Coordinates of C-alpha atoms in Angstrom, one line a residue:
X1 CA 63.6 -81.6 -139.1
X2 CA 65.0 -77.9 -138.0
X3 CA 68.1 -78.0 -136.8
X4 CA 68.8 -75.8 -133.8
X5 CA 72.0 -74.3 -133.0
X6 CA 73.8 -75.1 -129.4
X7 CA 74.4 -71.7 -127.8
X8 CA 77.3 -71.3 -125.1
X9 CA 78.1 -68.8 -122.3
X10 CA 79.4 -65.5 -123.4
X11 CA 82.0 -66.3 -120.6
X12 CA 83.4 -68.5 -122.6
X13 CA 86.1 -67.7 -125.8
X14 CA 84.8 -69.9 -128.4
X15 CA 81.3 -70.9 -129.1
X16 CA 78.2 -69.5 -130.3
X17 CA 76.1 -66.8 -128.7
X18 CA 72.3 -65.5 -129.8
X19 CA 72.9 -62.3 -132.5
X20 CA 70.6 -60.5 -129.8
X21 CA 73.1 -60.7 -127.6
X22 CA 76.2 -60.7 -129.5
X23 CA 75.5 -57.7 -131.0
X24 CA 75.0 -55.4 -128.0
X25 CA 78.3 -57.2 -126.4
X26 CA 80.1 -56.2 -129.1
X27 CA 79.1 -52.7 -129.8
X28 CA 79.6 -52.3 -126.1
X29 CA 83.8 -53.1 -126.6
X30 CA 83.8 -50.5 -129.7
X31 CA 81.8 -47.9 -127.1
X32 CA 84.6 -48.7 -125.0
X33 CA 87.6 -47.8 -127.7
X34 CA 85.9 -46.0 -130.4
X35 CA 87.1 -42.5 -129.6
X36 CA 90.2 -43.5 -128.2
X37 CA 90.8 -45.3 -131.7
X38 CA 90.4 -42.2 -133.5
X39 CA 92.2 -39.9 -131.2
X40 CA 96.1 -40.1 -131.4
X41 CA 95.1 -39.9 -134.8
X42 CA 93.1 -36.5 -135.0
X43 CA 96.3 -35.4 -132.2
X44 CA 99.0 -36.0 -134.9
X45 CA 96.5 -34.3 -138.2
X46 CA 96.0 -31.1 -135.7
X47 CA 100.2 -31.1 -135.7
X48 CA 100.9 -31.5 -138.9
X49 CA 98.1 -29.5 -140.3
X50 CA 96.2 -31.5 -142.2
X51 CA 92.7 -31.7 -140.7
X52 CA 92.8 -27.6 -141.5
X53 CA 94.9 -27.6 -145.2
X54 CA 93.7 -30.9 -146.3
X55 CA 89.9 -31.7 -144.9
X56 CA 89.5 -34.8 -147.9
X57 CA 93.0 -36.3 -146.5
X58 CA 91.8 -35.9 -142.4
X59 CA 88.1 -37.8 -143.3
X60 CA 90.2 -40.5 -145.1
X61 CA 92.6 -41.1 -142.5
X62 CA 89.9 -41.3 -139.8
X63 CA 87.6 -43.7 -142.2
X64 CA 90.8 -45.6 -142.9
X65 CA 92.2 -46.0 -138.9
X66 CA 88.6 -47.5 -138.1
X67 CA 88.9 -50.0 -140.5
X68 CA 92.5 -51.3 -140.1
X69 CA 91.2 -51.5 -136.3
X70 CA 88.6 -53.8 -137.8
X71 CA 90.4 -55.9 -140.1
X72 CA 92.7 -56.8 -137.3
X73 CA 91.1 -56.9 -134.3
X74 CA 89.6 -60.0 -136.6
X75 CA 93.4 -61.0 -137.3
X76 CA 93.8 -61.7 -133.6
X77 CA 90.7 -62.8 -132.6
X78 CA 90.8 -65.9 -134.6
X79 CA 94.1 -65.6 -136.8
X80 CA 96.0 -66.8 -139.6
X81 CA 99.1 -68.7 -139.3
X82 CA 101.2 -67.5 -136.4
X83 CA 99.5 -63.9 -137.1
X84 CA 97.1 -63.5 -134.0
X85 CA 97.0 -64.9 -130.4
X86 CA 93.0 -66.2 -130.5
X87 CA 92.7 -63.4 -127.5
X88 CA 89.5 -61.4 -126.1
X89 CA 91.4 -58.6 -127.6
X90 CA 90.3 -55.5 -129.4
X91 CA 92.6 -53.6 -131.8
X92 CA 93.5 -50.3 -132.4
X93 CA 95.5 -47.0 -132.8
X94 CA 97.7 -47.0 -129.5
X95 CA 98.5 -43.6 -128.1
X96 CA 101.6 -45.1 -126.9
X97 CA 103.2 -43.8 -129.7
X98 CA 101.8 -40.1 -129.2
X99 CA 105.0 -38.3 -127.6
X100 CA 107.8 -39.8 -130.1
X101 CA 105.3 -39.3 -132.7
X102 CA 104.4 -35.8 -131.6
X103 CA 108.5 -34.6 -131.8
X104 CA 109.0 -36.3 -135.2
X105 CA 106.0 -33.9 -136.1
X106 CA 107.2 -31.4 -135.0
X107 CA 111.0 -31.4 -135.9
X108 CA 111.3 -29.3 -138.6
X109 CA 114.4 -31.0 -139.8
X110 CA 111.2 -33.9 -141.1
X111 CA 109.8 -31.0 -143.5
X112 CA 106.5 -30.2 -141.6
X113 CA 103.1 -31.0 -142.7
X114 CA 101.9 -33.5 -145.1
X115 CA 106.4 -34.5 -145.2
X116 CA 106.4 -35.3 -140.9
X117 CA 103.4 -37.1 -141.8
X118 CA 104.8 -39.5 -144.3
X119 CA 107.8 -40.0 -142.1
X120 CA 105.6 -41.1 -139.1
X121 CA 104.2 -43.7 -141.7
X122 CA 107.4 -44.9 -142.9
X123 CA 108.6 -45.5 -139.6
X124 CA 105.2 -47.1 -138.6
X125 CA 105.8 -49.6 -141.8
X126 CA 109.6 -50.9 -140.6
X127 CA 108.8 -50.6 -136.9
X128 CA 105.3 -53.2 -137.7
X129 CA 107.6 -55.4 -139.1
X130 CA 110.4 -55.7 -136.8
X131 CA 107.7 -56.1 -133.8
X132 CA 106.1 -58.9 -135.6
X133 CA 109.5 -60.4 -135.6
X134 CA 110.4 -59.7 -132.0
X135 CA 107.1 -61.8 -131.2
X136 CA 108.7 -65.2 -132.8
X137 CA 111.0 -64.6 -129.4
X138 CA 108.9 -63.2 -127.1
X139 CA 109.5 -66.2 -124.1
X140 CA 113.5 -65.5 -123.8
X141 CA 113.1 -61.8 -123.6
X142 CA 110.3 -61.4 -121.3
X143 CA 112.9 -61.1 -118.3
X144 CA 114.2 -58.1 -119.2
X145 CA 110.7 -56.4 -119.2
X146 CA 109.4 -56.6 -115.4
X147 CA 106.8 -54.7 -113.8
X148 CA 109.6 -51.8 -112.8
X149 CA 110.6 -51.3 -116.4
X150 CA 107.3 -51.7 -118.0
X151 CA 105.7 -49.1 -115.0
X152 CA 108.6 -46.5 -116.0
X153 CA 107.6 -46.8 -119.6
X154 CA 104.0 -46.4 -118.9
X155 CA 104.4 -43.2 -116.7
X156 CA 106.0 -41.7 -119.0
X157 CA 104.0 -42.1 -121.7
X158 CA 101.2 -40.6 -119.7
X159 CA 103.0 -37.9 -118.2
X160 CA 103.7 -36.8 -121.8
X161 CA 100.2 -36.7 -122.9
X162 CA 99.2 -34.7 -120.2
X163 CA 100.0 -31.8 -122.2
X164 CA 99.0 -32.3 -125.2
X165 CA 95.2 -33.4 -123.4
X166 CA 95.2 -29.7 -121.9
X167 CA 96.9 -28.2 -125.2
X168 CA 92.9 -29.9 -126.8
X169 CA 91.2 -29.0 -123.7
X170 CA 92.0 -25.3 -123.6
X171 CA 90.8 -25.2 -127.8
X172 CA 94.0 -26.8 -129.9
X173 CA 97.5 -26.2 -131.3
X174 CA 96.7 -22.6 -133.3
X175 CA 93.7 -21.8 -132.6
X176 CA 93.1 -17.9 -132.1
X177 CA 90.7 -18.4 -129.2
X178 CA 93.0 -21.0 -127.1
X179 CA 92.7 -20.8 -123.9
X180 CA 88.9 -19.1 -123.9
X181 CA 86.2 -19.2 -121.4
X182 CA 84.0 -21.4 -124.0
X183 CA 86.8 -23.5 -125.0
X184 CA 87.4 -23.9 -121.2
X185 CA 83.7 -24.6 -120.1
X186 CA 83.1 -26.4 -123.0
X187 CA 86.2 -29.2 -122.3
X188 CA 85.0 -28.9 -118.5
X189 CA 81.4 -30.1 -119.6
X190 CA 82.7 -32.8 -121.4
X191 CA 85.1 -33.8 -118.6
X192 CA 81.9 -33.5 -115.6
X193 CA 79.3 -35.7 -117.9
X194 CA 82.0 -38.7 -118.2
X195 CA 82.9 -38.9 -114.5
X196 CA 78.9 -38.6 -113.7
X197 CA 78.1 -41.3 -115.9
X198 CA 81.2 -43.6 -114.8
X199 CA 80.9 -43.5 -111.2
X200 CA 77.0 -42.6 -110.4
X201 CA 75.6 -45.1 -113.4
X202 CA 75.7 -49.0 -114.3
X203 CA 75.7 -50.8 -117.3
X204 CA 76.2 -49.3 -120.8
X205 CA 76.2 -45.8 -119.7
X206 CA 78.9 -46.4 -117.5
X207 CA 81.0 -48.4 -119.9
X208 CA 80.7 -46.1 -122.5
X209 CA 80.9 -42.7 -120.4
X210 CA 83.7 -40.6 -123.1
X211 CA 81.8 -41.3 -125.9
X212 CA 78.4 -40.4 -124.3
X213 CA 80.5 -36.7 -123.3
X214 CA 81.8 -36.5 -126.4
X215 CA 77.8 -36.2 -128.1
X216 CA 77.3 -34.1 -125.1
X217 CA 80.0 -31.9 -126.1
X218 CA 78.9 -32.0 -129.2
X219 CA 75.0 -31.2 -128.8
X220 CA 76.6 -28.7 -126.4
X221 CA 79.0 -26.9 -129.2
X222 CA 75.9 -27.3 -131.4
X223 CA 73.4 -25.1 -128.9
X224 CA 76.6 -22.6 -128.1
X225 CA 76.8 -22.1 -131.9
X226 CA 73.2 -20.6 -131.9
X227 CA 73.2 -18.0 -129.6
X228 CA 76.4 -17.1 -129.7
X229 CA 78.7 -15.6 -131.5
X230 CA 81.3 -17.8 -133.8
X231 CA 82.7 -15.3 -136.3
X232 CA 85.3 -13.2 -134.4
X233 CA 88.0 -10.8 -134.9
X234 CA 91.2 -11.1 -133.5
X235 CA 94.0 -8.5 -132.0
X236 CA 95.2 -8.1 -135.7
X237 CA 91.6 -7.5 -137.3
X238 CA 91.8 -10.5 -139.3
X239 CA 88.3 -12.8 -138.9
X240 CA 88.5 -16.4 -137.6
X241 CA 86.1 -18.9 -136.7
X242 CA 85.5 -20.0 -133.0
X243 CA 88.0 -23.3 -132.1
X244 CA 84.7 -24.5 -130.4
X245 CA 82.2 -24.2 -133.4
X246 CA 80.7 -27.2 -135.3
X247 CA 80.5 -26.9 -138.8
X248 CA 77.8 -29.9 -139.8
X249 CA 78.1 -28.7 -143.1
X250 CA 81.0 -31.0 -143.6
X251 CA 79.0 -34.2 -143.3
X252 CA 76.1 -32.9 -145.8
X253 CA 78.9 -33.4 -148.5
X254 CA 80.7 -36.2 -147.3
X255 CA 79.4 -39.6 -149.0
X256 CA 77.7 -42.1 -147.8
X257 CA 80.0 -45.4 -149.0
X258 CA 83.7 -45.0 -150.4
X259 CA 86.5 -47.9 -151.2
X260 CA 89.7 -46.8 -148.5
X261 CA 92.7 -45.7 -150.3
X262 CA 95.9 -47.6 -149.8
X263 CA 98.4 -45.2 -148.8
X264 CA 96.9 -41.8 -149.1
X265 CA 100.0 -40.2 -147.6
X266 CA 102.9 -41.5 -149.4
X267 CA 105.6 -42.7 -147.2
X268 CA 108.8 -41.4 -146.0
X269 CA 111.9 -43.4 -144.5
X270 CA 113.8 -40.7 -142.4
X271 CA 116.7 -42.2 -140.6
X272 CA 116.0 -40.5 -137.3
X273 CA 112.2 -40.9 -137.4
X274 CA 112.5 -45.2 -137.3
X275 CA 115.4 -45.2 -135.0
X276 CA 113.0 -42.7 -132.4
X277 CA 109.7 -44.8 -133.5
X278 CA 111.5 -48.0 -133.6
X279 CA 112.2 -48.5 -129.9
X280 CA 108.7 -47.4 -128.6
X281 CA 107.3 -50.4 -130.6
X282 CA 109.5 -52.7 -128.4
X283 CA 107.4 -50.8 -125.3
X284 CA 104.3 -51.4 -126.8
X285 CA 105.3 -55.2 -127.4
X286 CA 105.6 -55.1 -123.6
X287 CA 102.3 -53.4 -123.3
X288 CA 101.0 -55.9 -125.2
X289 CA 102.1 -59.1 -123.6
X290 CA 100.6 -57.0 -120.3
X291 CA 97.5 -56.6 -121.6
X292 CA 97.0 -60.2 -122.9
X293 CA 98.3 -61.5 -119.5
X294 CA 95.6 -59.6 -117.8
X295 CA 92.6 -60.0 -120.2
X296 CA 93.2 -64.0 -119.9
X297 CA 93.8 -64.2 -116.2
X298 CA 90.6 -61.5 -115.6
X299 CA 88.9 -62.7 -117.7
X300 CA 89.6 -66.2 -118.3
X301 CA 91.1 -67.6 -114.7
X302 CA 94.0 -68.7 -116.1
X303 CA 97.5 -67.5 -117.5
X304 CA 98.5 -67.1 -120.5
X305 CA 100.0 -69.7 -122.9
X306 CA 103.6 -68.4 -124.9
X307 CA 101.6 -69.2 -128.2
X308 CA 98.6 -66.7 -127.3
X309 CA 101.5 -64.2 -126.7
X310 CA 103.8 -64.3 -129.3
X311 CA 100.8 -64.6 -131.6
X312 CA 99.5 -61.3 -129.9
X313 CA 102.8 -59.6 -130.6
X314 CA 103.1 -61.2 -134.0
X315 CA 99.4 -59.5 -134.6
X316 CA 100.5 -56.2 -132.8
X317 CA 103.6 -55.5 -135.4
X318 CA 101.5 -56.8 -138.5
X319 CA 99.1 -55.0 -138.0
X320 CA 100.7 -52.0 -137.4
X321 CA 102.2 -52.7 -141.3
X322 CA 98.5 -52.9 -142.2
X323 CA 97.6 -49.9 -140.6
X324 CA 100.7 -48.4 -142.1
X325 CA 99.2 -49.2 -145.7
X326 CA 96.4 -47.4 -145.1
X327 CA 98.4 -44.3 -144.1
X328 CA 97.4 -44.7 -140.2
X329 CA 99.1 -45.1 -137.2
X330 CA 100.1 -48.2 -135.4
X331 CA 98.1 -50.0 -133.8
X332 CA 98.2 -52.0 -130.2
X333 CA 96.0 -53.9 -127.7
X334 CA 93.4 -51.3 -126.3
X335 CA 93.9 -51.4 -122.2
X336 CA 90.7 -50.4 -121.7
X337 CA 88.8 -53.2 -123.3
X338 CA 91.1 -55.4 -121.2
X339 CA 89.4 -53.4 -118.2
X340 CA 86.0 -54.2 -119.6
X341 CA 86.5 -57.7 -120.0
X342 CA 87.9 -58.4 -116.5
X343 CA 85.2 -56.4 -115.1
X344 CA 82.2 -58.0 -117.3
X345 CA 84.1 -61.7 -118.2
X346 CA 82.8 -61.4 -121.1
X347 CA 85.2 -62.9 -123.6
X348 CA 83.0 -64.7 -126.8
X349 CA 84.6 -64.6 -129.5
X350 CA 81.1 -64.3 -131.7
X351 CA 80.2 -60.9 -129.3
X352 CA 83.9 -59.2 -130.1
X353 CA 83.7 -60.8 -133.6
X354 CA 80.6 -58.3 -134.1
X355 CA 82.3 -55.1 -132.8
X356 CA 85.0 -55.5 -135.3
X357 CA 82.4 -56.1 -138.3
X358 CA 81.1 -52.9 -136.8
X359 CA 83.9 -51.1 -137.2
X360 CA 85.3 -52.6 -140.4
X361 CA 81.5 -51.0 -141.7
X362 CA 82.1 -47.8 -139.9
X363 CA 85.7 -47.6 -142.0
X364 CA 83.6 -47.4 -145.2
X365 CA 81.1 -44.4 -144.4
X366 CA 83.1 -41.2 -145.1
X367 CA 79.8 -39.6 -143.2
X368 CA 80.6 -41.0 -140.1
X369 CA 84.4 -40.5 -140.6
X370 CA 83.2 -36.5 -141.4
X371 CA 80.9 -36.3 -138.1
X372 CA 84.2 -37.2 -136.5
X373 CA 86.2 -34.8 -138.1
X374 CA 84.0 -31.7 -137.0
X375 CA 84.7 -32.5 -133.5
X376 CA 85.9 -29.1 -131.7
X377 CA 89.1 -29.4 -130.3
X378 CA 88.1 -28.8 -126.4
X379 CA 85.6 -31.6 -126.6
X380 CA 88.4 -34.3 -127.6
X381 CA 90.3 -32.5 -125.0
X382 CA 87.3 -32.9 -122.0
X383 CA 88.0 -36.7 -123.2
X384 CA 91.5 -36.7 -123.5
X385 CA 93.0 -35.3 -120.3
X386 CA 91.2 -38.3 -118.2
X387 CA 92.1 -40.9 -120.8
X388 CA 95.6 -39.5 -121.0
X389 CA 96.4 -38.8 -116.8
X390 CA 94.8 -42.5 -116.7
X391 CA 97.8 -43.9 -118.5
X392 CA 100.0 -42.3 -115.7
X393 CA 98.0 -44.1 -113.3
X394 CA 98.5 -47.2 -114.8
X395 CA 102.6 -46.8 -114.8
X396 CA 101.7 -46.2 -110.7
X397 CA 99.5 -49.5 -110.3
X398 CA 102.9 -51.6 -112.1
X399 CA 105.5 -49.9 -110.4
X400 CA 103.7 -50.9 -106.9
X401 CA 102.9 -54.1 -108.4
X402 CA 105.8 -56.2 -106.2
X403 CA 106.0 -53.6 -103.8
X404 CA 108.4 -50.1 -104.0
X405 CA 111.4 -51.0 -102.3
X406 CA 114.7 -49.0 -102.6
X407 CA 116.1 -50.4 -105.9
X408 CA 112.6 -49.4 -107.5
X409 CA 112.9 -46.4 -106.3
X410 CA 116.6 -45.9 -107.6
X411 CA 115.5 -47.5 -111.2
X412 CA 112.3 -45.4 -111.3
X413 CA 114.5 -42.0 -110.3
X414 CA 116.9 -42.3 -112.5
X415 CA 114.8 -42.9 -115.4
X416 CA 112.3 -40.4 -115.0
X417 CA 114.7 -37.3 -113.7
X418 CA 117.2 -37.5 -116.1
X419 CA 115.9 -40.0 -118.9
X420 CA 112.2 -38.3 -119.1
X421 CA 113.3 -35.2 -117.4
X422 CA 115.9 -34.3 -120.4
X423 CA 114.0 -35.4 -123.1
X424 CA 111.1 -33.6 -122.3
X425 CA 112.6 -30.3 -121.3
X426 CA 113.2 -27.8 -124.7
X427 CA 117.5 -27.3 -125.1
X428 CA 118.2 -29.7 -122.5
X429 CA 120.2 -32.3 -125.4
X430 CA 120.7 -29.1 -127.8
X431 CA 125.0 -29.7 -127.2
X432 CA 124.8 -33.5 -128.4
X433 CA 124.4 -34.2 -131.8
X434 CA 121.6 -33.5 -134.2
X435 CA 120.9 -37.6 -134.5
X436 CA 121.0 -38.4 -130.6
X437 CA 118.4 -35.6 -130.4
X438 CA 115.8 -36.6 -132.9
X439 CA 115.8 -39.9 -131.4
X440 CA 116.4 -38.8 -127.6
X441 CA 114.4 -35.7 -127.6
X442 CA 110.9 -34.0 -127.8
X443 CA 108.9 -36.6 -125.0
X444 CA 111.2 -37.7 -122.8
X445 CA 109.6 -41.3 -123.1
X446 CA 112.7 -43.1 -125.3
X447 CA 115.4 -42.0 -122.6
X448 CA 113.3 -43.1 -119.8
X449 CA 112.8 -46.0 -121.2
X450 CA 116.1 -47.0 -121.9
X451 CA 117.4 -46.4 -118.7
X452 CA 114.8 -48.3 -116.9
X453 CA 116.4 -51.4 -119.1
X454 CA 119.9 -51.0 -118.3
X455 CA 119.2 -50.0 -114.8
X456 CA 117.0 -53.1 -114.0
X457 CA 120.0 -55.2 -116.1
X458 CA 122.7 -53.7 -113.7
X459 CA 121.5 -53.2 -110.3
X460 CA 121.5 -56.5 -108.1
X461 CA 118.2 -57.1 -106.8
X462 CA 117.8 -57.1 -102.9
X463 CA 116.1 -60.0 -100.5
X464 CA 112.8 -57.1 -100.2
X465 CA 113.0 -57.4 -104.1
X466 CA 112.9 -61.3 -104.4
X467 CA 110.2 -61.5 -101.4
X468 CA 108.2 -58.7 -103.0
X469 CA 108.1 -60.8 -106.2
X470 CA 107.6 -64.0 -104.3
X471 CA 104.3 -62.5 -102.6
X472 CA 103.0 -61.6 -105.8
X473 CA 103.3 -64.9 -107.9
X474 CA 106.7 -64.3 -109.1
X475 CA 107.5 -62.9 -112.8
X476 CA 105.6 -64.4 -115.0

């Protein structure tokens, strides 16, 4: 007698689903994060130089940051031990970390290069750990993290991606062509085929709009590199090669299959690097319970249990320690998958289990790492000024969540004029000491953040505050 296999809804977590349908849901979530996974990375390579002195390294790293995404967007969805919350959740390098990350780069006091690099990886490897222990008491400290502290964070991260999106956009940190009429048009084209295919199309097109103007970028760089001119000569006579040329010749050598490398980039544990590092992984633990909160009430109906929470956390912090081991950056809940499941419901655990085989494959095919790789600089940047400026607006959408009554606007002042304002302005901290700087300066983000805490801890809320939060469902 053949036994046949009881299918349920892909609206529901657990249960089976048909592979023919699996599979498509699940590619659709890594459509939905796949360059995003990829890109704080390239961002922090471009810094520290090692996509151009080190090509080998960059293709490892990238092979090596889709597979950690893998291995533990796996870890949450069904998880060992208290490691992973059993969450619609997809995994992956957070940008979060971009700005701090970006002014440990580039201090030189970290050595520079290959050096910074290895000190953003040490701090990534204590700062995993310490999250996964601040999600053992997530429930007692969740008060200190409402929607007026977690806004301010937000904001601030994207208002300091902003900058490095156009820095991309306009051709990349270096290049001798920034700021070019191809770079320009080029990053434009890319920016015009994403908002086309999100708001005038349905379905997969829609969901997956970047990456779809990313291969048009791409096919677009390709063409450009035909008929025109790539080779050029700059003010000094010395030859360079156009910031928005592809060079496919890279793939053609790069193998098909290769075993990742456990820690590639040997780390470094700098003092001032884990300290600045350190406290934007207690941000992202508040991203994170965000994003969990809002993929189980969108997509689920329901709130979210303290076990599926801390066990999100726990996942967050070890596997940033994973990540870490393979020499990438930390990773965190991806927001926009949360988007996708509140918008679809669709939160099987078989569909999502699928994307994250997907991707756990795609970590061990240098080839598809290398076609990566090649990706001009203004064609991440059409990508990443949207994603980035999007952050921003998320900050906005929290900070109105309860309403913005006067001591939201005080907390929210405060902590973005002085707190983001003198961290993110060159010199402004260049009287205090050398240790308050590294941590304090370079994006603004760490000082905003901190005195949204301490504000929301010391000003008394008002009656418009407590009835704003009342109308809303409370803190939660």
């Amino acid at each position: 007698m053949k036994k046949t296999v009881e299918y349920t809804s892909p609206y529901t977590f657990k249960g089976a689903i048909p592979l023919r349908q699996a599979i498509p849901l699940g590619l659709q979530h890594v459509l939905a994060m796949f360059v995003g996974n990829l890109t704080p990375l390239m961002i922090i390579c471009g810094i520290c130089g090692i996509s151009a002195d080190d090509p080998a390294l960059y293709v490892t790293l990238l092979q090596n940051a889709m597979l950690a995404a893998g291995i533990i967007t796996l870890i949450q969805l069904w998880s060992v031990g208290p490691v992973g919350g059993q969450v619609p959740i997809i995994m992956g390098t957070s940008s979060g970390f971009l700005g701090v990350m970006r002014g440990v780069a580039a201090n030189p006091a970290m050595g520079g290069g290959v050096l910074a690099y290895g000190a953003i990886i040490g701090a990534g490897i204590v700062g995993g750990l310490c999250e996964a222990a601040l999600g053992f008491f997530i429930k007692p400290l969740r008060r200190f993290f409402p929607p007026v502290v977690t806004g301010t964070v937000v904001l601030a991260i994207g208002l300091s991606l902003i900058g490095v999106g156009v820095n991309s956009f306009a051709g990349g940190s270096g290049a001798e062509d920034f700021g070019s009429i191809p770079n320009l048009l080029l990053g434009l084209l890319v920016l015009a085929v994403i908002v086309a295919l999100k708001h005038f199309t349905k379905g997969i097109t829609s969901t997956s709009c970047i990456l779809c103007g990313i291969i048009a970028g791409y096919i677009a760089a390709s063409l450009m590199g035909m008929v025109m001119p790539h080779q050029l000569t700059g003010a000094d006579g010395a030859a360079y090669t156009a910031a928005w040329y592809v060079n496919w010749g890279k793939i053609a050598e790069a193998s098909w299959f290769s075993i990742p490398r456990i820690l590639p980039v040997k780390p470094v544990f700098n003092l001032h690097a884990i300290l600045s590092i350190l406290i934007m992984f207690l941000v992202t633990a508040v991203e994170t319970i965000g994003d969990i909160s809002g993929c189980i009430e969108g997509g689920m109906g329901r709130e979210a249990t303290a076990k599926e929470l801390s066990g999100g956390v726990i996942c967050d912090g070890v596997g940033s320690f994973i990540s870490s081991l393979f020499s990438s950056l930390p990773t965190t809940s991806f927001s926009q998958n949360v988007g996708l499941v509140t918008m679809t419901k669709v939160v099987n655990r078989m569909a999502l289990t699928c994307g994250a085989v997907f991707l756990v494959l795609a970590g061990l095919s240098p080839k598809l790492a290398a076609v990566i790789s090649i990706m001009p600089q203004s064609v991440l940047g059409g990508a990443a000024v949207m994603m980035f400026a999007s952050i921003a607006v998320s900050g906005i959408k929290l900070l109105t969540k309860h309403g913005i009554t006067n001591r939201v606007v005080t907390i929210v002042s405060i902590a973005m004029g002085l707190g983001y304002g003198l961290g993110a302005t060159a010199n402004a901290l260049a009287g205090v000491p050398e240790a308050v700087r590294l941590v304090f300066g370079g994006s603004g983000i760490v000082p905003a953040a901190i005195l949204a805490i301490a504000l929301n801890i010391i000003i008394p809320k008002e009656a418009e505050d407590l009835e704003g939060e009342q109308a809303a469902g409370g803190q939660r």
